[in-house]
Amino acid sequence: MRRAFQLIVFGIVLIFLFAPILPASGDDSTTPQSYAAPAAKSAASSGSTATKKSPATTATPAKSAAAKPPAQKPSPQKLSPIVVTATRIPQPIADIGTTISVVEDSQIEAQKIERVENVLRQVPGLQVTQGGSPGSVTDVSIRGAPPSSTLVLIDGVEVNAGATGSFDFANLTTNNLDRIEVLRGAGGSLYGSQAIGGVINLLSREGEGAPKFTLLSEGGNRATSRQVGTVNGAQGNLSYSGALSYYSTEGYRQFNDNSDNLSTAGRLDYHLGDNTVIRGFARYTMANVSLPRFSIASGLAGAQLNTTAHQRSEFMMFKGEIEHRFSDKLLARISAFYVRQELRVNSTPYVGNPTSEIDRIPDETRGGLAEAVYTWMPGFRTVAGFDFKDRWVRSDSSSSFPPFGTFTSNFNARRQEYAGYLEQEGSFFNGHVLGTAGFRVDGNSQFGEEVSPAWSVAIPLAKISTTLRGSYSEGFRAPSFNELYFPNFGNPDLQPIISSEYDGGFTTLFGERASLTATYFSRRVHNLIVAVPAPGTLFGVEAGNAGRVDTQGVEIVPSITILKGLTLGGNVTILDQTHANASGATARPVRVAKYTASALVQYVRSGTFLPHDRITASIVDNFLGDRDDIRSTFPFAIENHPAYNRVDAVASYALGVPYRWCRNEETFVKISNMMDRQYSEAFGFPAPSINFVAGVKLDFGE
């Protein structure tokens, strides 16, 4: 690692030395590399002036703005989405050497997707595992990394729980989202712990224009219903956006399978003149879900469906930010945030099961970020920042197993994390080589410091409409509080997990109708935290740094417009993973599918029956190959979990006929698991059967 760190520092020094003499890729008024460019909003802003793309937009090749005549037709680069997750500064996706995908609000709206987990199923390299019916625990992994090694951000705020290290997507809605950016590959040089597999960043919509309101109502089988209200607009220096939704269903099991979800999200932007912006972000969710498989998940022999177990989850996130532009070259921002997640589980005795359990786990993170962006000249920018987090968790659990007695498990923990990072971006040889290099130094009150370097390069080959990409990055994951302190399992002497990853690929455009992206990646993880023998303990094992994981794979992302309005896209990921423990023995990877794929067919047609009407139809087929998994009942053996594929479909018709205050009327039909497949994503937790809903959406405003 020290050698890699030295190489990164050396590269940054070279960029600074040669920046004044190397040709840049354009000027402030034309190049997207310039921070002052109109298309590049601030890193905190979720908006983008870029043209909307396909469901999982990947890097696209482009010719530099400075290299094309003013009268020439705009290059694809100007139509590329502007992303912020890869480098923390707004940048066209075509100029980035790392692998990143974008799902924009237009695609989410076209498919009427209400939960983020179902959006992520269509992103290359991602695997979603839901523990049964809606509202059940839902994990997301990137490129075979465990959920605790996938960093999740909402408007730039980390929301991974301190207790487990992961984030539960079960109740996260798409309310008020502008787009979702997914960085695949280690992001430790900018984001620190948890980013070994990658980063998922959800960005809120910025209000604009005259006030607009929408109302959506849908209902279907199993008493499924959802109501959503949204608002968006701007008045003077203030822009605003927000959404409120309520979802409920009786579920799909015989009994005790109902769930509900109340969610709200909002954003405010206030402009104090031309150079200063104050922003506020908020998101809140209160959800309840019944747990019919709770006793089975607890490993009780002969257990049947639980009639009393239920879970209540509460999530809240608040962020305030001030951004000021001191000059055309220097921009700075400072922010503070607060995140609280609380989980409550209650299971009481019932006929045939005398056991009971009560859990309460509040989890809080608070902190702040200070960041500055300096533009030396068009195409050369430096990002420097410092962030601080204070994590706290309390875990209280009481379980009764007559006649053996009652067992309690209680602990609370707290730690502080602080970090500084530096990144240099450069455009060389008239925009023909676009490079980024940087490093981050993380400090932790429990295990000390960790340094994470990274570099990436993008080479646009305009003559053949191709962009070559390559990157190297290192990352780490701090032990979770459960791994450190959970009674009879935790080990306070754990060290962080360390990773290094190479990534390379290309994107080729075939005119305006088709594209192909292919990426190869290879990652090695050391100090993997696994269960190691611990004689004398209650379970005979404890957490220890004893494992190594080697992962390599290929992602292929094709897209083609067959005819006007008809688009076919998708992705395939082939992954191979090898585990080894400290003795060198090979272990079996769990819940890591070798093959995953997703296909989307979408058709959009306007003016079919009326001058401004619109028909939209989409079919999505998600496939997950067989994988090893741990059975949910004793003796918890590892067995093969069969592959499955799930087909979802949606069709909508928008009249486009204004009537008084109503600007548009839309009706839609949506079917999930259309083929009614009987499968499970986790052993012991059957997935929902077929679900169909129909609804109407009304748009109000000028």
mmCIF file with all atom_site columns, C-alpha atoms in Angstrom, residues 85-87 96-100 142-145 149-151 182-200 423 436 438-440 451-456 470-477 497-504 519-525 551 555:
data_model
loop_
_atom_site.group_PDB
_atom_site.id
_atom_site.type_symbol
_atom_site.label_atom_id
_atom_site.label_alt_id
_atom_site.label_comp_id
_atom_site.label_asym_id
_atom_site.label_entity_id
_atom_site.label_seq_id
_atom_site.pdbx_PDB_ins_code
_atom_site.Cartn_x
_atom_site.Cartn_y
_atom_site.Cartn_z
_atom_site.occupancy
_atom_site.B_iso_or_equiv
_atom_site.pdbx_formal_charge
_atom_site.auth_seq_id
_atom_site.auth_comp_id
_atom_site.auth_asym_id
_atom_site.auth_atom_id
_atom_site.pdbx_PDB_model_num
ATOM 1  C CA . THR A 1 85  ? -20.312 10.322  -7.065  1.00 0.00 ? 85  THR A CA 1
ATOM 2  C CA . ALA A 1 86  ? -17.193 9.202   -8.952  1.00 0.00 ? 86  ALA A CA 1
ATOM 3  C CA . THR A 1 87  ? -15.079 12.314  -8.210  1.00 0.00 ? 87  THR A CA 1
ATOM 4  C CA . ILE A 1 96  ? -14.625 9.285   -15.971 1.00 0.00 ? 96  ILE A CA 1
ATOM 5  C CA . GLY A 1 97  ? -12.160 6.395   -15.826 1.00 0.00 ? 97  GLY A CA 1
ATOM 6  C CA . THR A 1 98  ? -14.049 4.466   -13.157 1.00 0.00 ? 98  THR A CA 1
ATOM 7  C CA . THR A 1 99  ? -17.184 2.394   -13.796 1.00 0.00 ? 99  THR A CA 1
ATOM 8  C CA . ILE A 1 100 ? -20.416 4.178   -12.913 1.00 0.00 ? 100 ILE A CA 1
ATOM 9  C CA . ILE A 1 142 ? -21.826 -4.918  -5.552  1.00 0.00 ? 142 ILE A CA 1
ATOM 10 C CA . ARG A 1 143 ? -19.525 -7.241  -7.484  1.00 0.00 ? 143 ARG A CA 1
ATOM 11 C CA . GLY A 1 144 ? -19.774 -10.003 -4.896  1.00 0.00 ? 144 GLY A CA 1
ATOM 12 C CA . ALA A 1 145 ? -18.795 -7.824  -1.938  1.00 0.00 ? 145 ALA A CA 1
ATOM 13 C CA . SER A 1 149 ? -18.837 -3.449  2.065   1.00 0.00 ? 149 SER A CA 1
ATOM 14 C CA . THR A 1 150 ? -21.316 -1.459  -0.033  1.00 0.00 ? 150 THR A CA 1
ATOM 15 C CA . LEU A 1 151 ? -21.494 2.222   0.940   1.00 0.00 ? 151 LEU A CA 1
ATOM 16 C CA . VAL A 1 182 ? -23.858 3.584   -8.657  1.00 0.00 ? 182 VAL A CA 1
ATOM 17 C CA . LEU A 1 183 ? -20.059 3.561   -8.554  1.00 0.00 ? 183 LEU A CA 1
ATOM 18 C CA . ARG A 1 184 ? -18.839 -0.009  -9.025  1.00 0.00 ? 184 ARG A CA 1
ATOM 19 C CA . GLY A 1 185 ? -15.385 -0.636  -7.589  1.00 0.00 ? 185 GLY A CA 1
ATOM 20 C CA . ALA A 1 186 ? -13.637 0.560   -4.443  1.00 0.00 ? 186 ALA A CA 1
ATOM 21 C CA . GLY A 1 187 ? -14.381 4.175   -3.528  1.00 0.00 ? 187 GLY A CA 1
ATOM 22 C CA . GLY A 1 188 ? -12.180 4.354   -0.448  1.00 0.00 ? 188 GLY A CA 1
ATOM 23 C CA . SER A 1 189 ? -10.010 7.244   -1.691  1.00 0.00 ? 189 SER A CA 1
ATOM 24 C CA . LEU A 1 190 ? -13.022 9.589   -1.492  1.00 0.00 ? 190 LEU A CA 1
ATOM 25 C CA . TYR A 1 191 ? -15.528 7.933   0.835   1.00 0.00 ? 191 TYR A CA 1
ATOM 26 C CA . GLY A 1 192 ? -13.503 5.821   3.275   1.00 0.00 ? 192 GLY A CA 1
ATOM 27 C CA . SER A 1 193 ? -14.903 2.797   5.086   1.00 0.00 ? 193 SER A CA 1
ATOM 28 C CA . GLN A 1 194 ? -17.614 0.539   3.621   1.00 0.00 ? 194 GLN A CA 1
ATOM 29 C CA . ALA A 1 195 ? -16.839 1.422   -0.036  1.00 0.00 ? 195 ALA A CA 1
ATOM 30 C CA . ILE A 1 196 ? -14.905 -1.776  -0.926  1.00 0.00 ? 196 ILE A CA 1
ATOM 31 C CA . GLY A 1 197 ? -17.576 -3.007  -3.330  1.00 0.00 ? 197 GLY A CA 1
ATOM 32 C CA . GLY A 1 198 ? -18.708 0.430   -4.450  1.00 0.00 ? 198 GLY A CA 1
ATOM 33 C CA . VAL A 1 199 ? -20.985 3.361   -3.676  1.00 0.00 ? 199 VAL A CA 1
ATOM 34 C CA . ILE A 1 200 ? -24.738 3.816   -4.170  1.00 0.00 ? 200 ILE A CA 1
ATOM 35 C CA . GLU A 1 423 ? -7.958  14.521  -5.484  1.00 0.00 ? 423 GLU A CA 1
ATOM 36 C CA . THR A 1 436 ? -7.782  11.532  -11.882 1.00 0.00 ? 436 THR A CA 1
ATOM 37 C CA . GLY A 1 438 ? -5.985  11.044  -5.167  1.00 0.00 ? 438 GLY A CA 1
ATOM 38 C CA . PHE A 1 439 ? -5.844  9.559   -1.706  1.00 0.00 ? 439 PHE A CA 1
ATOM 39 C CA . ARG A 1 440 ? -7.678  9.642   1.595   1.00 0.00 ? 440 ARG A CA 1
ATOM 40 C CA . VAL A 1 451 ? -4.574  5.344   3.774   1.00 0.00 ? 451 VAL A CA 1
ATOM 41 C CA . SER A 1 452 ? -6.558  4.649   0.569   1.00 0.00 ? 452 SER A CA 1
ATOM 42 C CA . PRO A 1 453 ? -5.041  5.769   -2.778  1.00 0.00 ? 453 PRO A CA 1
ATOM 43 C CA . ALA A 1 454 ? -6.663  5.589   -6.225  1.00 0.00 ? 454 ALA A CA 1
ATOM 44 C CA . TRP A 1 455 ? -6.175  6.632   -9.835  1.00 0.00 ? 455 TRP A CA 1
ATOM 45 C CA . SER A 1 456 ? -8.202  6.401   -13.025 1.00 0.00 ? 456 SER A CA 1
ATOM 46 C CA . GLY A 1 470 ? -8.866  1.998   -16.486 1.00 0.00 ? 470 GLY A CA 1
ATOM 47 C CA . SER A 1 471 ? -8.543  2.435   -12.729 1.00 0.00 ? 471 SER A CA 1
ATOM 48 C CA . TYR A 1 472 ? -6.862  1.197   -9.561  1.00 0.00 ? 472 TYR A CA 1
ATOM 49 C CA . SER A 1 473 ? -8.182  1.763   -6.071  1.00 0.00 ? 473 SER A CA 1
ATOM 50 C CA . GLU A 1 474 ? -7.724  0.631   -2.509  1.00 0.00 ? 474 GLU A CA 1
ATOM 51 C CA . GLY A 1 475 ? -10.338 0.545   0.201   1.00 0.00 ? 475 GLY A CA 1
ATOM 52 C CA . PHE A 1 476 ? -11.082 -0.683  3.679   1.00 0.00 ? 476 PHE A CA 1
ATOM 53 C CA . ARG A 1 477 ? -13.961 -1.492  5.990   1.00 0.00 ? 477 ARG A CA 1
ATOM 54 C CA . ILE A 1 497 ? -10.664 -5.285  6.163   1.00 0.00 ? 497 ILE A CA 1
ATOM 55 C CA . ILE A 1 498 ? -8.292  -4.143  3.382   1.00 0.00 ? 498 ILE A CA 1
ATOM 56 C CA . SER A 1 499 ? -8.921  -4.297  -0.385  1.00 0.00 ? 499 SER A CA 1
ATOM 57 C CA . SER A 1 500 ? -7.277  -3.455  -3.704  1.00 0.00 ? 500 SER A CA 1
ATOM 58 C CA . GLU A 1 501 ? -8.998  -3.496  -7.101  1.00 0.00 ? 501 GLU A CA 1
ATOM 59 C CA . TYR A 1 502 ? -8.156  -3.106  -10.784 1.00 0.00 ? 502 TYR A CA 1
ATOM 60 C CA . ASP A 1 503 ? -10.807 -2.146  -13.307 1.00 0.00 ? 503 ASP A CA 1
ATOM 61 C CA . GLY A 1 504 ? -10.612 -1.731  -17.078 1.00 0.00 ? 504 GLY A CA 1
ATOM 62 C CA . THR A 1 519 ? -15.628 -4.047  -18.098 1.00 0.00 ? 519 THR A CA 1
ATOM 63 C CA . TYR A 1 520 ? -13.205 -6.441  -16.416 1.00 0.00 ? 520 TYR A CA 1
ATOM 64 C CA . PHE A 1 521 ? -12.478 -6.139  -12.703 1.00 0.00 ? 521 PHE A CA 1
ATOM 65 C CA . SER A 1 522 ? -10.286 -7.950  -10.192 1.00 0.00 ? 522 SER A CA 1
ATOM 66 C CA . ARG A 1 523 ? -10.381 -7.406  -6.425  1.00 0.00 ? 523 ARG A CA 1
ATOM 67 C CA . ARG A 1 524 ? -8.434  -8.902  -3.515  1.00 0.00 ? 524 ARG A CA 1
ATOM 68 C CA . VAL A 1 525 ? -9.583  -8.523  0.083   1.00 0.00 ? 525 VAL A CA 1
ATOM 69 C CA . THR A 1 551 ? -12.977 -11.769 -6.939  1.00 0.00 ? 551 THR A CA 1
ATOM 70 C CA . GLU A 1 555 ? -19.772 -6.857  -16.966 1.00 0.00 ? 555 GLU A CA 1
#
